[in-house]
XYZ file of C-alpha atoms in Angstrom:
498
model
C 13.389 32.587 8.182
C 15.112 33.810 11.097
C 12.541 37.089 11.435
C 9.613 34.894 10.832
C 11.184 32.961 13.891
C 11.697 35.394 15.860
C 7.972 36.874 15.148
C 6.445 33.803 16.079
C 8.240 33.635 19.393
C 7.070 37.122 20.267
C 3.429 36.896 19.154
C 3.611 38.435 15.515
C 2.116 35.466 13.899
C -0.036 36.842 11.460
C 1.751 33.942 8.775
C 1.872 31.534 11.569
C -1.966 32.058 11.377
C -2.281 31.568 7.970
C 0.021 28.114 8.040
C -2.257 27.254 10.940
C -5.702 27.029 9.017
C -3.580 25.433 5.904
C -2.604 22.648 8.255
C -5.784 21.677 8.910
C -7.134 22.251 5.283
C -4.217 20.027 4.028
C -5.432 17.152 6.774
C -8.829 17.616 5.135
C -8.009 17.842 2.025
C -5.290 14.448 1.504
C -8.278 12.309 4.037
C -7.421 9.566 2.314
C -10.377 8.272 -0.541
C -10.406 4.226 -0.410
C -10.869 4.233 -3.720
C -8.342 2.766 -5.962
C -6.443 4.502 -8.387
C -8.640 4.685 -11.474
C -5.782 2.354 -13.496
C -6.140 -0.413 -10.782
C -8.732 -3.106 -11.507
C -10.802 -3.492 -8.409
C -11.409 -7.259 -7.035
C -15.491 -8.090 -6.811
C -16.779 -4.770 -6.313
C -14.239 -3.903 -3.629
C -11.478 -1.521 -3.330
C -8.930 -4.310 -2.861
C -6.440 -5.299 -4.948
C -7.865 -8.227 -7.489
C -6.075 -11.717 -6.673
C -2.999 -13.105 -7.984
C -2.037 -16.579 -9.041
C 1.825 -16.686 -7.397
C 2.545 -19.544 -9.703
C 3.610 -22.557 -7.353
C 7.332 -21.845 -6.303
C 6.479 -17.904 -6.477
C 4.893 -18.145 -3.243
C 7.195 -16.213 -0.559
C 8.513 -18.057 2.272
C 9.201 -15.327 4.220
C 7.543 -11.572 5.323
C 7.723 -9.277 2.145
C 8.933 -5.758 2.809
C 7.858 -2.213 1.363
C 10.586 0.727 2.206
C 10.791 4.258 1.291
C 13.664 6.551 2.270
C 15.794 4.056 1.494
C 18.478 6.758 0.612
C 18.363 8.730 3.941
C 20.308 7.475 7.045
C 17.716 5.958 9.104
C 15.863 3.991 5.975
C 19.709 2.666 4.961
C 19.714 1.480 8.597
C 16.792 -0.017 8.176
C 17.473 -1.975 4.709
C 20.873 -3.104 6.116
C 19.090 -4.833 9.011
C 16.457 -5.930 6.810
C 18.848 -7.862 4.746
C 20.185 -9.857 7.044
C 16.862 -11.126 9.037
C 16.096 -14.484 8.263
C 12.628 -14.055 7.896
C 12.026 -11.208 5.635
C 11.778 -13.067 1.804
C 11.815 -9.676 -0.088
C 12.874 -6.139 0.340
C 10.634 -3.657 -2.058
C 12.048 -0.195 -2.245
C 10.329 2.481 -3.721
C 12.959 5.303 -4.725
C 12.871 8.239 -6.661
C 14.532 7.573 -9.658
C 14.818 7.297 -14.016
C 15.231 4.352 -13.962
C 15.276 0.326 -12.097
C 19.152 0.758 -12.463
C 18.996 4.432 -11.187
C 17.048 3.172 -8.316
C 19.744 0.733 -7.561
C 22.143 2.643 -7.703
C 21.312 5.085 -5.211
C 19.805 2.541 -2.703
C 23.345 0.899 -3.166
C 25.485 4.393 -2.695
C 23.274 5.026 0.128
C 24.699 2.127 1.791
C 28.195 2.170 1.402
C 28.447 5.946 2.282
C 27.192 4.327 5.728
C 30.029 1.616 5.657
C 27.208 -0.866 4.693
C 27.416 -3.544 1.754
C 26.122 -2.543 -0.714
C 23.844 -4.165 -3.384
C 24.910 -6.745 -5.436
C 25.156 -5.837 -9.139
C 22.123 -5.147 -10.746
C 19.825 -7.123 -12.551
C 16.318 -7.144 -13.810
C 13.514 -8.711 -12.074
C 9.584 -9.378 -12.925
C 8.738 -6.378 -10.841
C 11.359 -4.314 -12.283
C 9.835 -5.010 -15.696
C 6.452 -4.935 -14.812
C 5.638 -8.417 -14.616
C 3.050 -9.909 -11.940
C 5.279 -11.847 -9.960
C 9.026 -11.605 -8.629
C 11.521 -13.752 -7.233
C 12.277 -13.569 -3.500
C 15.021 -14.863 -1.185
C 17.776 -14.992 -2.954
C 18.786 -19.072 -3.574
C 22.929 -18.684 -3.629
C 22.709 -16.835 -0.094
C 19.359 -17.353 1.448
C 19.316 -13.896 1.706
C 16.324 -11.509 1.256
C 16.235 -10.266 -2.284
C 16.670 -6.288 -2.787
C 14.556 -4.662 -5.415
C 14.566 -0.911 -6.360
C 11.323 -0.163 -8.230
C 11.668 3.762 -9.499
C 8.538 5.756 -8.408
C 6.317 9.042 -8.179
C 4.778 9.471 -4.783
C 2.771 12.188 -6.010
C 0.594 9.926 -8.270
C -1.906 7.906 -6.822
C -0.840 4.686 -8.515
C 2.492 5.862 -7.368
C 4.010 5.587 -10.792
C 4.145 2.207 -10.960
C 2.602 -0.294 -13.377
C -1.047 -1.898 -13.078
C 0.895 -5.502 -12.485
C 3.510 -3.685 -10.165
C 0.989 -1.916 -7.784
C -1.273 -4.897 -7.799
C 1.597 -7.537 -6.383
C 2.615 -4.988 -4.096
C -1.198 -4.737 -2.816
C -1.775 -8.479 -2.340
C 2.517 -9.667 -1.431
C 3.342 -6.994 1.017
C 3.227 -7.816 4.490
C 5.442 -4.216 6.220
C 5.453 -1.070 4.693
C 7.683 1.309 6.461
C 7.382 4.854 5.322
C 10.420 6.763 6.288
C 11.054 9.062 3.232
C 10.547 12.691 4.037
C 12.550 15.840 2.823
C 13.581 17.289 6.328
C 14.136 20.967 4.549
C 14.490 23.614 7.714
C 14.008 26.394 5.488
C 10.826 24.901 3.310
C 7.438 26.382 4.021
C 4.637 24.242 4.401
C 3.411 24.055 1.146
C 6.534 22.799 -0.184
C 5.593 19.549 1.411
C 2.018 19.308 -0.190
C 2.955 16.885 -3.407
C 5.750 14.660 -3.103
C 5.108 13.851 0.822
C 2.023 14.806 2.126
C 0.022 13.279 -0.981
C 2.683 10.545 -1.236
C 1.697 9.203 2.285
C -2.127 9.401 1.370
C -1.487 7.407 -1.801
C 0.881 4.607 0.691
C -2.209 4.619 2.674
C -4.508 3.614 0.132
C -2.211 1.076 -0.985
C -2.392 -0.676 2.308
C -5.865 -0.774 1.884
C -5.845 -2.098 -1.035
C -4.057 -5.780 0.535
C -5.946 -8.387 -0.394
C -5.094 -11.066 1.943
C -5.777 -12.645 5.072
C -3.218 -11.250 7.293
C -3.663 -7.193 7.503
C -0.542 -4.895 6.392
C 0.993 -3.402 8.879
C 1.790 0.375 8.033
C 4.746 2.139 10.183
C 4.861 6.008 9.109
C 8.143 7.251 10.673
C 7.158 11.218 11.909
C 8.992 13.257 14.263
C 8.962 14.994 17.857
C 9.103 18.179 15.785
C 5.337 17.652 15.051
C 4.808 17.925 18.694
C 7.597 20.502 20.489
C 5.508 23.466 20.644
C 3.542 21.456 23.272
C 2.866 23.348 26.028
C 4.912 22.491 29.438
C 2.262 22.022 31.380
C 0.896 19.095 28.969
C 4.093 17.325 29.585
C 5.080 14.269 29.432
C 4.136 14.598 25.887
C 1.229 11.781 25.265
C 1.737 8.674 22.993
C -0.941 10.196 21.040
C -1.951 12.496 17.842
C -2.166 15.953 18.523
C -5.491 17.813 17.574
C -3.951 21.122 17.786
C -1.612 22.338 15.105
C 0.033 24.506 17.314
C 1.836 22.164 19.185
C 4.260 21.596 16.110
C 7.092 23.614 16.125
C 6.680 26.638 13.647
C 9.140 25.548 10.914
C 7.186 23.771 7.570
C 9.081 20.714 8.164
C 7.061 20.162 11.139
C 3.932 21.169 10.760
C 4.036 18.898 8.191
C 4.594 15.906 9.830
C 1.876 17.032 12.431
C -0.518 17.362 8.980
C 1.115 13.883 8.396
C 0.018 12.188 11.365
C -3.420 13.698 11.378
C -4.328 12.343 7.989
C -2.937 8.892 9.433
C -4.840 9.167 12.440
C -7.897 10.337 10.448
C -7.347 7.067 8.202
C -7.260 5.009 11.416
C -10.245 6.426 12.570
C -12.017 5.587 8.896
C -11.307 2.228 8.699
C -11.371 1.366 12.066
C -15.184 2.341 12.266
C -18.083 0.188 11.993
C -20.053 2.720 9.816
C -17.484 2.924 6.832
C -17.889 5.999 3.903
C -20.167 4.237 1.548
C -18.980 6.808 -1.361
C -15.315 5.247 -0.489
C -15.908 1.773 -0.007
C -18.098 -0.892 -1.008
C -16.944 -3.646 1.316
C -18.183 -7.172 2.170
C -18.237 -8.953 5.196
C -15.442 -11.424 3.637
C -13.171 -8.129 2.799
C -9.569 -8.543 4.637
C -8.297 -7.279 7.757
C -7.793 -3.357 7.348
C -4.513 -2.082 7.840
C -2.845 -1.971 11.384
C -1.736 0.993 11.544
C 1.492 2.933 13.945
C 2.989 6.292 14.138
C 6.167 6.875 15.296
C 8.107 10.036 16.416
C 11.456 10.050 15.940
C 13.729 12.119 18.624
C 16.690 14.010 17.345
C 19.016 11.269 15.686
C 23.126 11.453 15.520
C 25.726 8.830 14.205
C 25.973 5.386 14.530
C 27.453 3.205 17.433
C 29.999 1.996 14.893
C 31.850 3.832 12.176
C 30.391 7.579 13.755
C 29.074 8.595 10.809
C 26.232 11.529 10.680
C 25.351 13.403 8.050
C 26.807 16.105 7.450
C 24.331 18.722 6.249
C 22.619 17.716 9.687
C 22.256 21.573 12.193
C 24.495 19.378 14.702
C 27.229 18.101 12.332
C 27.260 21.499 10.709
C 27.224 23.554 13.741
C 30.254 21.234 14.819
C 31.842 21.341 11.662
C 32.557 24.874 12.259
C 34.680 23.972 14.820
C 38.469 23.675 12.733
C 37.933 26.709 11.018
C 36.173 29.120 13.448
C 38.454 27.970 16.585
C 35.201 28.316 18.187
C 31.758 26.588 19.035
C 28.495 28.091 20.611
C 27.980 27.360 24.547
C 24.908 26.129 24.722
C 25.645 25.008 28.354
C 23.838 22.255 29.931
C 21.695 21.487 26.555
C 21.051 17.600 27.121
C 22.479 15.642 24.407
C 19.200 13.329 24.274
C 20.400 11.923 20.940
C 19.405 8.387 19.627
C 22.011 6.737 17.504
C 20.330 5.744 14.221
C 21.378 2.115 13.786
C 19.297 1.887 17.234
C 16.624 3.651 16.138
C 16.814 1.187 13.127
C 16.672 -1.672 14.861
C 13.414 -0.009 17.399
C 11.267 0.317 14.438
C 11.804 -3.262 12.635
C 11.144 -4.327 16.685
C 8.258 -2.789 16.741
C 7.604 -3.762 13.488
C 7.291 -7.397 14.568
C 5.700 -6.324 17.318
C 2.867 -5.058 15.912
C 2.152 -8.680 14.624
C 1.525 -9.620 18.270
C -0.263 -6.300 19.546
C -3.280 -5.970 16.776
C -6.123 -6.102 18.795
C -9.243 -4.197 17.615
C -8.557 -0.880 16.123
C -10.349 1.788 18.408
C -11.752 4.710 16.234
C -12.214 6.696 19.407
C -8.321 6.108 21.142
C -6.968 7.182 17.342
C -3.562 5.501 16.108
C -1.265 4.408 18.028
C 2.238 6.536 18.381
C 5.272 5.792 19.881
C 8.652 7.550 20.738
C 11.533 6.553 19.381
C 14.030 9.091 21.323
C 16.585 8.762 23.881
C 14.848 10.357 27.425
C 18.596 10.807 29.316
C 19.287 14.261 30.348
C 23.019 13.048 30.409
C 25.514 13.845 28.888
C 25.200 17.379 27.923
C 26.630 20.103 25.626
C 29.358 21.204 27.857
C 30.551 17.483 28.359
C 30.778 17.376 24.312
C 33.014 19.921 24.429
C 35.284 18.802 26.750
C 35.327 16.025 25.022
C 36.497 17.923 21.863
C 39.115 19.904 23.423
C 40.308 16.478 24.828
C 40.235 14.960 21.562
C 41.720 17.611 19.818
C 43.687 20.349 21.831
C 45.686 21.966 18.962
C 42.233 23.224 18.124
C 42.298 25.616 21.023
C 38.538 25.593 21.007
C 36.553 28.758 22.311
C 33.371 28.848 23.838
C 31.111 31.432 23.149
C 28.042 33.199 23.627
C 25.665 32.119 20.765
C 24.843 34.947 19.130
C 28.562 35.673 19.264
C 29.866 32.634 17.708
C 26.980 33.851 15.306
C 28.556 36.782 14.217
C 31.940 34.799 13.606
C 30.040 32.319 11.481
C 27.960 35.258 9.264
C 31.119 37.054 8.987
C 33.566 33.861 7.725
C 33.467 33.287 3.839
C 30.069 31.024 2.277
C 32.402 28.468 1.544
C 31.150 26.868 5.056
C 28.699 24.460 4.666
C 27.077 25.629 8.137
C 26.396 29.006 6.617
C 23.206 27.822 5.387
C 21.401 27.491 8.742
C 22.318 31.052 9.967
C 18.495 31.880 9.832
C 17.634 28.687 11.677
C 20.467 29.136 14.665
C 19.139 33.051 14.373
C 15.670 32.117 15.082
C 16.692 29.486 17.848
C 18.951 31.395 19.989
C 20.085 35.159 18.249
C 17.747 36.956 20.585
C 19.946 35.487 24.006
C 18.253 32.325 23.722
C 20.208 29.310 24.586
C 21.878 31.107 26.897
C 20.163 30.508 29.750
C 21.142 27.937 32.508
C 19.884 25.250 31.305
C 20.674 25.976 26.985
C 16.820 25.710 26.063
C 15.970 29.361 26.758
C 16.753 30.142 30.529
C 14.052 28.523 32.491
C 12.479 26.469 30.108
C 11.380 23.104 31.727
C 13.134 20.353 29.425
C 10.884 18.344 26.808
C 9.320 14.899 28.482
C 7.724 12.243 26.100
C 5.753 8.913 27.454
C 7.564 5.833 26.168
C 5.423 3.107 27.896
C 4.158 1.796 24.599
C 7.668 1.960 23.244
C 9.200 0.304 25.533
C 6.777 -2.150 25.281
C 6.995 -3.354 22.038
C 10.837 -2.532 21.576
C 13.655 -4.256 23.795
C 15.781 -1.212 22.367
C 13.759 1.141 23.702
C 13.823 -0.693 26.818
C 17.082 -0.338 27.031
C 18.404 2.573 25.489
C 21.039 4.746 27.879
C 22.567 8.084 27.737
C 25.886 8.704 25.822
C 29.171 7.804 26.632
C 32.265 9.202 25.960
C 33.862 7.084 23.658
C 30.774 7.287 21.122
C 31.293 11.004 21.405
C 34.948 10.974 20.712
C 33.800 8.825 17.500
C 31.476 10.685 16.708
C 33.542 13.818 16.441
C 36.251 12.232 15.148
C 34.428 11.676 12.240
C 32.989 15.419 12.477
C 36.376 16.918 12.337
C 37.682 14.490 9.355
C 34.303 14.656 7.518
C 32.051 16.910 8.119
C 33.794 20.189 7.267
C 34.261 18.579 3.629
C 30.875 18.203 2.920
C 31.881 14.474 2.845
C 29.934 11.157 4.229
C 26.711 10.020 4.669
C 24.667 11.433 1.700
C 22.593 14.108 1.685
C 21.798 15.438 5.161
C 18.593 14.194 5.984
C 18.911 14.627 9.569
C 16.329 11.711 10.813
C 14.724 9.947 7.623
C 15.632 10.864 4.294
């Protein structure tokens, strides 16, 4: 990884080259077919879901929720706000799982590893056992009622039953996809199945919604689909990029940029006035089509409460090293532009609700909407981190040191450091002098600029959001130092959204 890195940085990209025409044969290929799965009935000729009878008192009172990524940081911050709005009747996650139980289970884990309730004990519901109906606030608490439905992205009807995928089509009012594998050392293609055909299947579930109100569909990407941009292009645009080169060369990004194209070329689809007649045979009386919203998440770090990260995360590893090594890298005057992810968990469900006030006609030419979900404050920076650490802790009697020198302490130390993992990746970032420059992004590198009208916008958060200060850093690597080196906390490291 780390020569491939370096190649690409100096011009050797004969693989880059081949990734670069798969990214754009993978948008082609996954453009999503309207079509339902072959085991879904279709309703009058249409590919929408048929109707249901919701039997009286089965009609929900309140918006009914579809969330993946449940298990990673940000979608846990998401479910634990989720359960606690008062008008959300029913929380649908889709996990991957054995079983209903197993499902539970880890949706529940996922939360109290975040200092989050957890789930109540489990217990069977219609749509857990593949009935056509299921309960939804809970009656003892009025609170939204939690169900953990075991599934296969990867199969078009989701692996889910007939009766299952049908309710889902016609009850769901939000689905927020936010699972994604964020693997820094997976090629492209390692992407293809379980995400990149999982999102086209979620797509063509939200098409199938058979109601009056239109779905609204929030796919949670990342600025890592867009941070090859050129400088001159800056601010980055609140847009889809067309060119696959503007992702950043690992697979984990370029697959979120082939994510967002096959979004954007779904938009585009069903947005139009001249639909694909071999994909869909719709009436003037079909439903709303889906409104549709991409948004790039910025580099995430703990929450504003408890501090906890995860902690197979570059940052928390690179910081773990910290106790053992006596030593961290000096990146300088890197901007610590993190977003805490309980407030990038409560931008999305704003935005969310949001988007129930901002669906005006789709424009096929515009393209989908994005919006950025990052913290823009240059302030504070690496080198006030680490004052903060040796303030924190001074029996540590923290060095700083060149990169690729704190490199060489890392490779040579013992595997039994977590952060030895992302050698290649640190390698291919700064091994070659980079980072030590005067501003930590490579010398004179101009630092990254996204537009955040639209965000700011439709999000209050986003409105609001500020730099850093130095008590959430001294939480933050509080829990570092107690955590972190352990392998402890937070589940597995998903870094933005699990």
């Amino acid at each position: 990884l780390s020569k491939y890195l370096v190649n690409v940085r100096k011009g050797l990209v004969t693989e880059s080259e081949d990734e670069i025409k798969l990214m754009k044969d993978l948008v082609t290929q996954y453009n999503v077919r309207t079509a339902l799965p072959h085991s879904i009935k279709q309703s009058n000729g249409t590919n929408k879901a048929p109707e249901i009878d919701h039997g009286g008192n089965d009609e929900p009172c309140g918006e009914s929720i579809l969330l993946t990524g449940a298990t990673g940081a940000l979608g846990a911050h998401i479910l634990h706000l989720l359960r606690s709005s008062t008008s959300v009747s029913r929380i649908t996650c889709l996990v991957r799982a054995s079983s209903p139980l197993a499902a539970h289970e880890r949706v529940s884990k996922s939360l109290t590893a975040r200092a989050k309730p957890g789930l109540p004990p489990f217990s069977p519901t219609p749509l857990t056992t593949n009935a056509s109906s299921a309960a939804h606030n809970d009656p003892a608490t009025a609170k939204p009622t939690v169900i953990c439905l075991p599934c296969t992205l990867s199969d078009p009807a989701l692996g889910i039953s007939p009766e299952t995928y049908t309710h889902l089509a016609n009850t769901t009012n939000i689905i927020i996809h936010a699972a994604w594998a964020v693997n820094f050392t997976a090629r492209l293609r390692s992407f293809e199945k379980d995400h990149i055909a999982g999102l086209s299947h979620l797509l063509r579930l939200s098409n199938a919604h058979n109601s009056a109100e239109p779905i609204r569909f929030l796919f949670l990407s990342s600025t890592a689909s867009v941070t090859s941009t050129p400088a001159s292009k800056y601010p980055i645009p609140e847009q889809v990029s067309s060119n696959p080169e503007e992702a950043s060369p690992l697979g984990y990004s370029r697959s979120k940029w082939v994510a967002e194209n096959i979004v954007n070329a779904f938009y585009r689809q069903v947005s139009s006035s001249s639909p694909d007649d071999d994909n869909r045979n719709l009436s003037t009386t079909t439903p709303p089509t889906p409104n549709l919203t991409i948004l790039r998440i910025g580099q995430l770090t703990s929450d504003t409460t408890a501090g906890i990260w995860n902690t197979s995360e570059a940052y928390p590893l690179m910081l773990s090293t910290a106790p053992t090594l006596h030593a961290l890298p000096d990146l300088q005057n890197q901007a610590l532009d993190w977003l805490p992810v309980d407030i990038a968990a409560k931008a999305v469900l704003e935005i969310a609700e949001s988007m129930n006030h901002h669906n005006g006609a789709a424009d096929a030419e515009t393209g989908c909407p994005v919006l950025h979900i990052l913290n823009p404050s240059p302030t504070p920076t690496w080198s006030d981190l680490l004052k903060c650490i040796r303030a924190a802790s001074p029996s540590l009697d923290l060095q700083t040191l060149p990169p690729r020198e704190w490199l060489g302490r890392l490779e040579a130390f013992g595997d039994e450091l977590p952060a030895k993992k992302l050698v290649g990746l640190w390698k291919g970032a700064f091994g070659d002098g980079k980072g030590e420059g005067g501003d930590g992004q490579g010398g004179e590198n101009r630092p990254m600029e996204f537009e955040m009208e639209r965000a700011r916008e439709m999000s209050t958060t986003m409105r609001d959001v500020g730099p850093l200060d130095g008590e959430f850093l001294g939480r933050m690597w509080r829990w570092v130092e107690e955590h972190a080196a352990a392998g402890e906390g937070g589940g597995r490291g998903d870094g933005r959204l699990g």
